Short mmCIF file of C-alpha atoms in Angstrom, two decimals:
data_model
loop_
_atom_site.label_atom_id
_atom_site.label_comp_id
_atom_site.label_asym_id
_atom_site.label_seq_id
_atom_site.Cartn_x
_atom_site.Cartn_y
_atom_site.Cartn_z
CA UNK A 1 0.00 0.00 0.00
CA UNK A 2 1.34 3.43 -0.96
CA UNK A 3 1.87 6.24 1.53
CA UNK A 4 -0.99 8.22 -0.03
CA UNK A 5 -3.40 5.27 0.26
CA UNK A 6 -2.44 4.72 3.91
CA UNK A 7 -3.01 8.40 4.73
CA UNK A 8 -6.38 8.32 2.99
CA UNK A 9 -7.40 5.24 5.03
CA UNK A 10 -6.44 6.99 8.28
CA UNK A 11 -8.52 10.04 7.30
CA UNK A 12 -11.51 7.79 6.52
CA UNK A 13 -11.18 6.06 9.92
CA UNK A 14 -10.94 9.43 11.67
CA UNK A 15 -14.04 10.70 9.87
CA UNK A 16 -15.85 7.43 10.70
CA UNK A 17 -14.93 7.77 14.40
CA UNK A 18 -16.15 11.35 14.43
CA UNK A 19 -19.57 10.16 13.25
CA UNK A 20 -19.84 7.68 16.14
CA UNK A 21 -21.46 8.67 19.45
CA UNK A 22 -18.90 9.68 22.07
CA UNK A 23 -19.25 9.14 25.82
CA UNK A 24 -17.38 10.57 28.75
CA UNK A 25 -16.99 7.59 31.06
CA UNK A 26 -16.25 7.86 34.77
CA UNK A 27 -14.83 4.98 36.79
CA UNK A 28 -13.11 4.20 40.07
CA UNK A 29 -9.98 2.27 40.99
CA UNK A 30 -10.98 -1.17 42.24
CA UNK A 31 -9.12 -4.43 41.70
CA UNK A 32 -9.58 -6.36 39.44
CA UNK A 33 -12.20 -4.20 37.71
CA UNK A 34 -10.16 -1.06 37.11
CA UNK A 35 -6.39 -0.87 37.67
CA UNK A 36 -3.45 1.17 36.45
CA UNK A 37 -1.03 -0.54 34.11
CA UNK A 38 2.57 -0.80 35.24
CA UNK A 39 3.70 1.69 32.58
CA UNK A 40 0.63 3.94 32.90
CA UNK A 41 2.73 7.12 32.99
CA UNK A 42 3.83 6.46 29.40
CA UNK A 43 0.29 5.99 28.06
CA UNK A 44 -2.62 8.24 27.20
CA UNK A 45 -5.75 8.53 29.33
CA UNK A 46 -7.72 5.77 27.60
CA UNK A 47 -4.81 3.31 27.50
CA UNK A 48 -3.40 3.57 31.01
CA UNK A 49 -6.17 1.52 32.65
CA UNK A 50 -6.85 -2.21 32.58
CA UNK A 51 -9.17 -4.67 34.25
CA UNK A 52 -12.47 -6.49 33.89
CA UNK A 53 -14.58 -3.32 33.46
CA UNK A 54 -12.09 -1.82 31.00
CA UNK A 55 -12.26 -4.95 28.84
CA UNK A 56 -16.06 -4.92 29.03
CA UNK A 57 -16.20 -1.26 28.01
CA UNK A 58 -13.86 -1.88 25.05
CA UNK A 59 -15.99 -4.83 23.94
CA UNK A 60 -19.19 -2.76 24.11
CA UNK A 61 -17.52 0.11 22.25
CA UNK A 62 -16.48 -2.14 19.40
CA UNK A 63 -19.78 -4.04 19.08
CA UNK A 64 -22.17 -1.09 19.57
CA UNK A 65 -20.14 1.46 17.65
CA UNK A 66 -19.34 4.27 20.09
CA UNK A 67 -16.18 5.94 21.29
CA UNK A 68 -15.32 7.06 24.79
CA UNK A 69 -12.94 9.00 26.97
CA UNK A 70 -12.45 7.52 30.40
CA UNK A 71 -11.37 9.25 33.60
CA UNK A 72 -11.19 8.41 37.30
CA UNK A 73 -13.84 9.92 39.57
CA UNK A 74 -12.39 12.93 41.35
CA UNK A 75 -13.63 12.29 44.91
CA UNK A 76 -13.03 8.51 44.76
CA UNK A 77 -16.62 7.68 45.74
CA UNK A 78 -19.19 5.46 44.09
CA UNK A 79 -22.14 7.69 44.75
CA UNK A 80 -24.18 8.49 47.82
CA UNK A 81 -26.86 11.02 48.71
CA UNK A 82 -24.70 12.90 51.20
CA UNK A 83 -27.25 15.00 53.04
CA UNK A 84 -30.41 13.18 52.00
CA UNK A 85 -31.55 16.18 49.91
CA UNK A 86 -30.51 14.98 46.44
CA UNK A 87 -26.89 16.12 46.60
CA UNK A 88 -24.93 13.14 45.31
CA UNK A 89 -21.19 12.61 45.34
CA UNK A 90 -18.99 10.18 43.44
CA UNK A 91 -19.77 8.81 40.00
CA UNK A 92 -23.52 9.37 40.46
CA UNK A 93 -22.83 13.04 41.15
CA UNK A 94 -20.70 13.39 38.00
CA UNK A 95 -23.48 11.91 35.85
CA UNK A 96 -26.10 14.19 37.43
CA UNK A 97 -23.89 17.27 36.95
CA UNK A 98 -23.24 16.39 33.30
CA UNK A 99 -19.53 15.71 33.82
CA UNK A 100 -19.97 12.16 32.48
CA UNK A 101 -22.59 10.28 30.49
CA UNK A 102 -21.66 6.78 31.66
CA UNK A 103 -20.16 5.08 34.73
CA UNK A 104 -18.45 1.72 34.18
CA UNK A 105 -17.25 0.21 37.44
CA UNK A 106 -18.19 -2.40 40.06
CA UNK A 107 -21.31 -0.32 40.58
CA UNK A 108 -24.00 -1.93 42.74
CA UNK A 109 -27.54 -1.44 41.49
CA UNK A 110 -29.89 -0.36 44.28
CA UNK A 111 -33.20 1.45 44.57
CA UNK A 112 -31.90 4.86 45.68
CA UNK A 113 -29.37 5.06 42.85
CA UNK A 114 -31.87 3.81 40.28
CA UNK A 115 -34.14 6.73 41.15
CA UNK A 116 -31.66 9.28 39.76
CA UNK A 117 -29.79 7.35 37.02
CA UNK A 118 -30.50 4.48 34.65
CA UNK A 119 -28.80 1.11 35.11
CA UNK A 120 -28.24 -1.60 32.54
CA UNK A 121 -28.85 -5.26 33.23
CA UNK A 122 -26.25 -6.53 35.73
CA UNK A 123 -23.08 -7.89 34.19
CA UNK A 124 -22.14 -9.66 37.45
CA UNK A 125 -24.36 -11.10 40.18
CA UNK A 126 -23.10 -11.11 43.74
CA UNK A 127 -23.94 -10.74 47.43
CA UNK A 128 -22.31 -9.70 50.69
CA UNK A 129 -19.79 -11.93 52.41
CA UNK A 130 -17.10 -11.76 55.10
CA UNK A 131 -13.39 -11.45 54.38
CA UNK A 132 -11.16 -12.55 57.25
CA UNK A 133 -7.51 -13.34 57.82
CA UNK A 134 -6.67 -17.00 58.34
CA UNK A 135 -5.30 -17.30 61.89
CA UNK A 136 -1.83 -18.66 62.46
CA UNK A 137 -1.67 -22.37 63.17
CA UNK A 138 -2.30 -23.12 66.81
CA UNK A 139 0.26 -25.20 68.69
CA UNK A 140 -1.17 -28.62 69.52
CA UNK A 141 -2.22 -28.99 73.15
CA UNK A 142 -2.02 -32.01 75.42
CA UNK A 143 -5.60 -32.97 74.54
CA UNK A 144 -5.12 -32.95 70.76
CA UNK A 145 -6.07 -36.62 70.67
CA UNK A 146 -9.63 -35.62 71.62
CA UNK A 147 -10.00 -33.23 68.68
CA UNK A 148 -11.36 -35.73 66.11
CA UNK A 149 -14.68 -35.63 67.96
CA UNK A 150 -16.42 -32.51 69.29
CA UNK A 151 -17.41 -32.24 72.93
CA UNK A 152 -21.05 -33.01 72.13
CA UNK A 153 -20.18 -36.41 70.69
CA UNK A 154 -17.88 -37.26 73.60
CA UNK A 155 -20.71 -36.46 76.01
CA UNK A 156 -23.12 -38.61 73.98
CA UNK A 157 -20.63 -41.51 74.03
CA UNK A 158 -20.33 -41.27 77.82
CA UNK A 159 -24.12 -41.21 78.11
CA UNK A 160 -24.29 -44.24 75.80
CA UNK A 161 -21.76 -46.13 77.97
CA UNK A 162 -23.72 -45.45 81.15
CA UNK A 163 -27.06 -46.16 79.47
CA UNK A 164 -25.82 -49.39 77.91
CA UNK A 165 -24.34 -50.49 81.25
CA UNK A 166 -27.65 -49.94 83.04
CA UNK A 167 -29.59 -51.56 80.20
CA UNK A 168 -27.34 -54.63 80.08
CA UNK A 169 -27.43 -54.90 83.89
CA UNK A 170 -31.24 -54.87 83.98
CA UNK A 171 -31.67 -57.23 81.02
CA UNK A 172 -29.10 -59.69 82.41
CA UNK A 173 -30.93 -59.82 85.73
CA UNK A 174 -34.38 -60.14 84.18
CA UNK A 175 -33.50 -62.99 81.86
CA UNK A 176 -33.48 -66.44 83.51
CA UNK A 177 -30.60 -67.59 81.30
CA UNK A 178 -27.87 -65.46 82.91
CA UNK A 179 -28.31 -66.98 86.43
CA UNK A 180 -26.06 -69.85 87.50
CA UNK A 181 -25.49 -71.97 90.58
CA UNK A 182 -22.62 -70.48 92.51
CA UNK A 183 -20.05 -72.95 93.91
CA UNK A 184 -16.54 -71.85 94.70
CA UNK A 185 -14.94 -74.71 92.79
CA UNK A 186 -17.00 -74.25 89.67
CA UNK A 187 -17.38 -71.87 86.78
CA UNK A 188 -20.53 -70.18 85.69
CA UNK A 189 -20.90 -72.58 82.78
CA UNK A 190 -20.28 -75.77 84.82
CA UNK A 191 -22.59 -75.83 87.86
CA UNK A 192 -21.48 -78.05 90.70
CA UNK A 193 -22.97 -81.58 90.49
CA UNK A 194 -23.38 -81.68 94.26
CA UNK A 195 -26.39 -79.44 93.83
CA UNK A 196 -28.53 -82.55 93.32
CA UNK A 197 -27.65 -83.82 96.79
CA UNK A 198 -28.41 -80.59 98.63
CA UNK A 199 -31.07 -80.98 101.29
CA UNK A 200 -34.37 -79.48 100.31
CA UNK A 201 -34.24 -77.00 103.16
CA UNK A 202 -30.73 -75.69 102.50
CA UNK A 203 -30.45 -72.57 100.34
CA UNK A 204 -28.81 -72.67 96.94
CA UNK A 205 -26.87 -69.57 95.95
CA UNK A 206 -27.39 -68.18 92.45
CA UNK A 207 -24.83 -65.91 90.81
CA UNK A 208 -25.08 -63.49 87.90
CA UNK A 209 -21.92 -62.38 86.13
CA UNK A 210 -23.49 -59.02 85.32
CA UNK A 211 -23.06 -57.06 88.50
CA UNK A 212 -23.00 -53.32 87.87
CA UNK A 213 -19.20 -53.04 87.89
CA UNK A 214 -18.75 -56.22 85.87
CA UNK A 215 -21.23 -54.90 83.31
CA UNK A 216 -19.38 -51.58 83.12
CA UNK A 217 -16.12 -53.49 82.66
CA UNK A 218 -17.71 -55.58 79.88
CA UNK A 219 -18.98 -52.45 78.07
CA UNK A 220 -15.62 -50.65 78.31
CA UNK A 221 -13.50 -53.66 77.36
CA UNK A 222 -15.59 -54.46 74.30
CA UNK A 223 -15.49 -50.83 73.20
CA UNK A 224 -11.69 -50.72 73.48
CA UNK A 225 -11.33 -54.19 71.89
CA UNK A 226 -9.66 -55.56 75.00
CA UNK A 227 -11.85 -58.62 75.41
CA UNK A 228 -13.63 -59.83 78.54
CA UNK A 229 -13.53 -63.02 80.63
CA UNK A 230 -17.27 -63.58 80.30
CA UNK A 231 -19.87 -63.01 77.63
CA UNK A 232 -23.63 -62.91 77.12
CA UNK A 233 -25.53 -66.22 77.06
CA UNK A 234 -29.16 -65.21 76.69
CA UNK A 235 -30.64 -64.08 73.38
CA UNK A 236 -31.56 -60.70 74.86
CA UNK A 237 -28.09 -59.95 76.24
CA UNK A 238 -26.44 -61.18 73.04
CA UNK A 239 -28.70 -58.92 71.01
CA UNK A 240 -27.79 -55.92 73.15
CA UNK A 241 -24.11 -56.85 73.11
CA UNK A 242 -24.10 -57.23 69.32
CA UNK A 243 -25.68 -53.80 68.86
CA UNK A 244 -23.02 -52.30 71.12
CA UNK A 245 -20.24 -54.05 69.17
CA UNK A 246 -21.52 -52.57 65.91
CA UNK A 247 -21.77 -49.11 67.48
CA UNK A 248 -18.23 -49.23 68.86
CA UNK A 249 -16.83 -50.65 65.62
CA UNK A 250 -17.98 -47.62 63.62
CA UNK A 251 -17.13 -45.05 66.31
CA UNK A 252 -13.62 -46.40 66.89
CA UNK A 253 -12.94 -46.69 63.15
CA UNK A 254 -14.13 -43.13 62.51
CA UNK A 255 -12.13 -41.80 65.45
CA UNK A 256 -8.96 -43.60 64.33
CA UNK A 257 -9.26 -42.34 60.76
CA UNK A 258 -9.85 -38.75 61.81
CA UNK A 259 -7.18 -38.79 64.50
CA UNK A 260 -4.51 -39.25 61.84
CA UNK A 261 -5.89 -36.28 59.88
CA UNK A 262 -6.14 -34.05 62.94
CA UNK A 263 -2.59 -34.78 64.09
CA UNK A 264 -0.98 -34.43 60.66
CA UNK A 265 -3.02 -31.72 58.93
CA UNK A 266 -3.09 -28.22 60.34
CA UNK A 267 -6.63 -26.86 60.65
CA UNK A 268 -6.57 -23.25 61.79
CA UNK A 269 -9.55 -22.46 63.94
CA UNK A 270 -11.73 -19.50 62.95
CA UNK A 271 -14.01 -18.37 65.78
CA UNK A 272 -16.82 -17.15 63.47
CA UNK A 273 -18.73 -19.25 60.97
CA UNK A 274 -21.34 -16.84 59.62
CA UNK A 275 -22.84 -13.38 59.89
CA UNK A 276 -24.83 -14.22 63.03
CA UNK A 277 -21.67 -15.29 64.85
CA UNK A 278 -20.10 -11.98 63.88
CA UNK A 279 -23.09 -10.03 65.17
CA UNK A 280 -23.13 -11.84 68.52
CA UNK A 281 -19.54 -11.08 69.52
CA UNK A 282 -17.35 -8.02 70.07
CA UNK A 283 -13.83 -9.48 70.09
CA UNK A 284 -13.56 -9.15 66.29
CA UNK A 285 -14.37 -5.73 64.84
CA UNK A 286 -16.05 -5.46 61.44
CA UNK A 287 -17.01 -2.81 58.92
CA UNK A 288 -17.73 -1.89 55.30
CA UNK A 289 -16.82 0.79 52.76
CA UNK A 290 -17.98 4.23 53.90
CA UNK A 291 -20.99 5.27 51.83
CA UNK A 292 -21.04 2.08 49.77
CA UNK A 293 -23.99 -0.14 48.93
CA UNK A 294 -22.99 -2.67 51.60
CA UNK A 295 -23.15 0.04 54.25
CA UNK A 296 -26.55 1.13 52.91
CA UNK A 297 -27.75 -2.47 53.07
CA UNK A 298 -27.12 -2.70 56.82
CA UNK A 299 -28.33 0.86 57.38
CA UNK A 300 -31.72 0.15 55.79
CA UNK A 301 -32.20 -3.48 56.87
CA UNK A 302 -35.00 -4.27 59.34
CA UNK A 303 -33.60 -7.66 60.37
CA UNK A 304 -32.62 -7.61 64.04
CA UNK A 305 -29.11 -9.04 63.57
CA UNK A 306 -28.39 -6.58 60.74
CA UNK A 307 -29.68 -3.68 62.83
CA UNK A 308 -27.44 -4.81 65.67
CA UNK A 309 -24.44 -4.85 63.34
CA UNK A 310 -25.30 -1.41 61.96
CA UNK A 311 -25.49 0.06 65.46
CA UNK A 312 -22.11 -1.47 66.23
CA UNK A 313 -20.49 -0.11 63.06
CA UNK A 314 -21.84 3.43 63.24
CA UNK A 315 -20.72 3.82 66.88
CA UNK A 316 -17.12 2.81 66.10
CA UNK A 317 -14.51 3.87 63.60
CA UNK A 318 -14.72 0.71 61.50
CA UNK A 319 -15.51 2.04 58.01
CA UNK A 320 -12.88 2.18 55.25
CA UNK A 321 -12.64 4.24 52.08
CA UNK A 322 -12.02 1.39 49.60
CA UNK A 323 -11.77 -2.35 49.22
CA UNK A 324 -7.98 -2.10 49.25
CA UNK A 325 -8.08 -0.35 52.64
CA UNK A 326 -10.48 -2.97 53.96
CA UNK A 327 -8.25 -5.82 52.82
CA UNK A 328 -5.23 -4.13 54.40
CA UNK A 329 -7.13 -3.67 57.66
CA UNK A 330 -8.24 -7.32 57.66
CA UNK A 331 -4.63 -8.47 57.20
CA UNK A 332 -3.13 -6.23 59.88
CA UNK A 333 -5.85 -6.24 62.57
CA UNK A 334 -8.44 -8.51 64.14
CA UNK A 335 -10.96 -7.21 61.61
CA UNK A 336 -13.64 -8.80 59.42
CA UNK A 337 -14.35 -6.87 56.22
CA UNK A 338 -17.89 -7.03 54.81
CA UNK A 339 -17.64 -6.75 51.03
CA UNK A 340 -19.14 -7.90 47.73
CA UNK A 341 -18.59 -11.59 47.10
CA UNK A 342 -17.09 -11.17 43.62
CA UNK A 343 -14.41 -8.78 44.88
CA UNK A 344 -13.85 -11.03 47.88
CA UNK A 345 -13.30 -13.99 45.57
CA UNK A 346 -10.59 -12.06 43.76
CA UNK A 347 -8.81 -11.03 46.97
CA UNK A 348 -8.83 -14.61 48.26
CA UNK A 349 -7.29 -15.78 44.98
CA UNK A 350 -4.55 -13.18 45.29
CA UNK A 351 -3.67 -13.64 48.97
CA UNK A 352 -3.50 -17.07 50.58
CA UNK A 353 -3.73 -15.54 54.06
CA UNK A 354 -7.33 -14.49 53.42
CA UNK A 355 -10.49 -16.57 53.40
CA UNK A 356 -14.23 -16.21 52.97
CA UNK A 357 -16.38 -16.79 56.05
CA UNK A 358 -19.86 -18.24 55.64
CA UNK A 359 -22.07 -17.94 52.60
CA UNK A 360 -23.37 -15.01 50.60
CA UNK A 361 -25.93 -12.61 52.04
CA UNK A 362 -28.50 -11.05 49.75
CA UNK A 363 -28.51 -10.89 45.98
CA UNK A 364 -27.54 -7.90 43.89
CA UNK A 365 -25.60 -7.04 40.77
CA UNK A 366 -23.11 -4.70 39.16
CA UNK A 367 -24.50 -2.58 36.35
CA UNK A 368 -23.43 0.28 34.08
CA UNK A 369 -24.94 3.65 35.03
CA UNK A 370 -26.14 6.13 32.41
CA UNK A 371 -28.04 9.39 32.43
CA UNK A 372 -31.75 9.13 33.11
CA UNK A 373 -33.84 8.10 30.06
CA UNK A 374 -30.74 7.39 27.98
CA UNK A 375 -31.53 5.59 24.72
CA UNK A 376 -28.36 3.56 25.17
CA UNK A 377 -29.51 1.79 28.33
CA UNK A 378 -31.54 -0.89 26.53
CA UNK A 379 -28.94 -1.36 23.79
CA UNK A 380 -26.14 -1.95 26.27
CA UNK A 381 -28.39 -4.21 28.38
CA UNK A 382 -29.18 -6.42 25.41
CA UNK A 383 -25.49 -6.64 24.54
CA UNK A 384 -24.59 -7.61 28.13
CA UNK A 385 -27.20 -10.38 28.04
CA UNK A 386 -25.73 -11.58 24.75
CA UNK A 387 -22.23 -11.63 26.28
CA UNK A 388 -23.53 -13.66 29.21
CA UNK A 389 -25.21 -16.14 26.87
CA UNK A 390 -22.04 -16.62 24.82
CA UNK A 391 -19.83 -17.01 27.90
CA UNK A 392 -17.82 -13.87 27.16
CA UNK A 393 -18.34 -12.40 30.63
CA UNK A 394 -17.33 -15.67 32.29
CA UNK A 395 -14.15 -15.84 30.20
CA UNK A 396 -13.26 -12.28 31.13
CA UNK A 397 -13.87 -13.05 34.79
CA UNK A 398 -11.60 -16.09 34.63
CA UNK A 399 -8.96 -13.95 32.94
CA UNK A 400 -8.83 -11.36 35.71
CA UNK A 401 -9.69 -13.51 38.73
CA UNK A 402 -7.61 -16.61 38.04
CA UNK A 403 -5.12 -16.00 35.26
CA UNK A 404 -3.67 -12.63 36.22
CA UNK A 405 -1.21 -13.49 38.97
CA UNK A 406 -3.60 -15.50 41.13
CA UNK A 407 -1.12 -16.96 43.62
CA UNK A 408 -3.79 -19.08 45.34
CA UNK A 409 -5.60 -20.24 42.20
CA UNK A 410 -4.67 -23.86 42.87
CA UNK A 411 -5.53 -23.73 46.53
CA UNK A 412 -8.91 -23.92 48.09
CA UNK A 413 -10.23 -20.56 49.16
CA UNK A 414 -12.35 -22.09 51.85
CA UNK A 415 -10.98 -22.93 55.27
CA UNK A 416 -12.47 -25.48 57.59
CA UNK A 417 -14.63 -23.57 60.02
CA UNK A 418 -14.73 -26.36 62.58
CA UNK A 419 -11.89 -28.05 64.39
CA UNK A 420 -13.57 -31.41 64.18
CA UNK A 421 -13.83 -33.84 61.29
CA UNK A 422 -17.09 -35.32 62.59
CA UNK A 423 -20.21 -33.71 63.93
CA UNK A 424 -23.34 -34.93 65.65
CA UNK A 425 -25.24 -35.13 62.37
CA UNK A 426 -22.74 -37.70 61.03
CA UNK A 427 -23.13 -40.15 63.90
CA UNK A 428 -26.72 -39.56 65.02
CA UNK A 429 -27.81 -42.71 63.19
CA UNK A 430 -25.49 -44.85 65.31
CA UNK A 431 -27.06 -43.61 68.53
CA UNK A 432 -30.52 -44.26 67.10
CA UNK A 433 -29.52 -47.85 66.22
CA UNK A 434 -28.07 -48.34 69.70
CA UNK A 435 -31.27 -47.11 71.31
CA UNK A 436 -33.34 -49.34 69.03
CA UNK A 437 -31.18 -52.32 70.04
CA UNK A 438 -31.77 -51.51 73.70
CA UNK A 439 -35.54 -51.39 73.17
CA UNK A 440 -35.49 -54.63 71.18
CA UNK A 441 -33.42 -56.33 73.91
CA UNK A 442 -35.99 -55.33 76.53
CA UNK A 443 -38.77 -56.76 74.37
CA UNK A 444 -36.78 -59.99 73.94
CA UNK A 445 -36.09 -60.40 77.66
CA UNK A 446 -39.82 -60.04 78.38
CA UNK A 447 -40.48 -62.89 75.94
CA UNK A 448 -37.73 -64.98 77.58
CA UNK A 449 -39.15 -64.29 81.02
CA UNK A 450 -42.65 -65.27 79.94
CA UNK A 451 -41.51 -68.52 78.28
CA UNK A 452 -39.45 -69.55 81.29
CA UNK A 453 -42.21 -68.64 83.74
CA UNK A 454 -44.74 -70.73 81.82
CA UNK A 455 -42.42 -73.75 81.92
CA UNK A 456 -41.84 -73.45 85.66
CA UNK A 457 -45.51 -72.77 86.35
CA UNK A 458 -46.43 -76.07 84.68
CA UNK A 459 -43.70 -77.87 86.61
CA UNK A 460 -44.81 -76.54 90.00
CA UNK A 461 -48.54 -76.46 89.28
CA UNK A 462 -48.76 -72.73 89.82
CA UNK A 463 -50.42 -69.95 87.89
CA UNK A 464 -48.46 -68.18 85.18
CA UNK A 465 -49.14 -64.80 86.76
CA UNK A 466 -47.76 -65.86 90.16
CA UNK A 467 -44.60 -67.22 88.60
CA UNK A 468 -43.96 -64.04 86.59
CA UNK A 469 -44.42 -61.92 89.71
CA UNK A 470 -42.01 -64.13 91.66
CA UNK A 471 -39.37 -63.97 88.93
CA UNK A 472 -39.66 -60.20 88.70
CA UNK A 473 -39.50 -59.86 92.49
CA UNK A 474 -36.37 -61.95 92.59
CA UNK A 475 -34.72 -60.06 89.70
CA UNK A 476 -35.55 -56.63 91.06
CA UNK A 477 -34.48 -57.51 94.61
CA UNK A 478 -31.18 -58.77 93.19
CA UNK A 479 -30.91 -61.54 95.82
CA UNK A 480 -28.40 -64.31 95.56
CA UNK A 481 -30.38 -66.77 97.71
CA UNK A 482 -33.79 -67.83 96.54
CA UNK A 483 -36.56 -69.23 98.69
CA UNK A 484 -37.29 -72.93 99.07
CA UNK A 485 -39.49 -73.09 95.95
CA UNK A 486 -36.90 -71.54 93.66
CA UNK A 487 -34.16 -73.69 95.15
CA UNK A 488 -36.10 -76.85 94.33
CA UNK A 489 -36.61 -75.65 90.80
CA UNK A 490 -32.92 -75.03 90.22
CA UNK A 491 -31.89 -78.35 91.78
CA UNK A 492 -34.47 -80.19 89.70
CA UNK A 493 -33.06 -78.67 86.54
CA UNK A 494 -29.52 -79.63 87.51
CA UNK A 495 -30.63 -83.20 88.35
CA UNK A 496 -32.29 -83.48 84.95
CA UNK A 497 -29.13 -82.29 83.22
CA UNK A 498 -26.92 -84.67 85.24
CA UNK A 499 -29.20 -87.66 84.59
CA UNK A 500 -29.00 -86.94 80.90
CA UNK A 501 -25.21 -86.78 81.07
CA UNK A 502 -25.03 -90.03 83.09
CA UNK A 503 -27.21 -91.95 80.62
CA UNK A 504 -25.02 -90.79 77.76
CA UNK A 505 -21.87 -91.93 79.57
CA UNK A 506 -23.37 -95.36 80.32
CA UNK A 507 -24.43 -95.88 76.73
CA UNK A 508 -20.90 -95.09 75.58
CA UNK A 509 -19.46 -97.62 78.00
#
């Protein structure tokens, strides 16, 4: 191309640009939306800025066919009705005074601003969240081995041990199949054969392995997998013991697995988990940007916790002038910074010492502000919706949030809010199963008691009701020596067993 042709092309482009609409655009410094380039002092006014909003503005300019001149807002404010009489500062004030036709920035759309300027459809949706510094790792204490389970679960386990001990003790004494003749030379499973020669008037002593302390020892030893020198014999006690074994198997396995994680992985403890925790304490100070939409949110909210937070903030010097100041304050002090979630996400990606606390409060968006009744509002809104549909906005967000020097992009931005790997919700089912096993064991022992009482009642020609009452009286009194009637019954059973054994031995001979 000749020099004359090139000059003619430049003149045609200049004439074409002069025919395009031109906007004076105001903005504000806010990472990663609007930032100065490293060599900004060498560049002209339109080229010295970069960021998400600058890219979005350039894209809109190219696709919608307008030119612009961009400048930073003079008073470094977004826009607030200072005195409540319609006198606005910041970017809103510049638009109202005719110093700019458009404001492209992380500009929150709210009702009060929308009354005086027009907003496009939001190009980013967001809410309010808490930025906080990750505390330094705590030195392990002497009770670190208890950390895999919270205090509530430990208390429930102790209650389960005591409850299971009492339940096993009662069931073992109610069932007829856990009582044995007690002779000093014999074991519980081999009653003394001399019982058949005892005089009818002499008492026979019955023993039950499940005294209270023996039962507690059985429960603890089975939980700690230490074994025990006796075990359940009746169906009811075996049922209860089996349920306890299953309970302890899962609890011990979960505790062991999480103990390794707790002792090897550092989990810094953050004393607040959400906005309500922040409102109900005073050790950690908190605040927002002075005059920003987040401050207005708490100022106008009628929710009691938000009103409490607003009263706290307005009575103390906790407001900052920008997000950068808030981040700096959060890093250097015991301070929680309330800010928009999208900006918070960027800061967490850039600084691994920061984290987001809790979820997102409310729902709002960033929009482009124009003069009231501007014909460009709908055109820009439609183009923003088209960008969102095509994924252009998401790609630009990934570019500035993750690709541009994000030192923590590979790390998780969330920090464990609890010191414990398990909580009550995880193990509640085990306690329900244990309780169900206890109830089922009681039902079973009642059946055992009824069956045994019916057999004895037939043997002694007594009523079933009388025999049940006698068995219950004996079990509840926890006596070792039965009366004459019970003694005869036990001896008769032992004689029957011994006769059977003798006949077998004779047949073998």
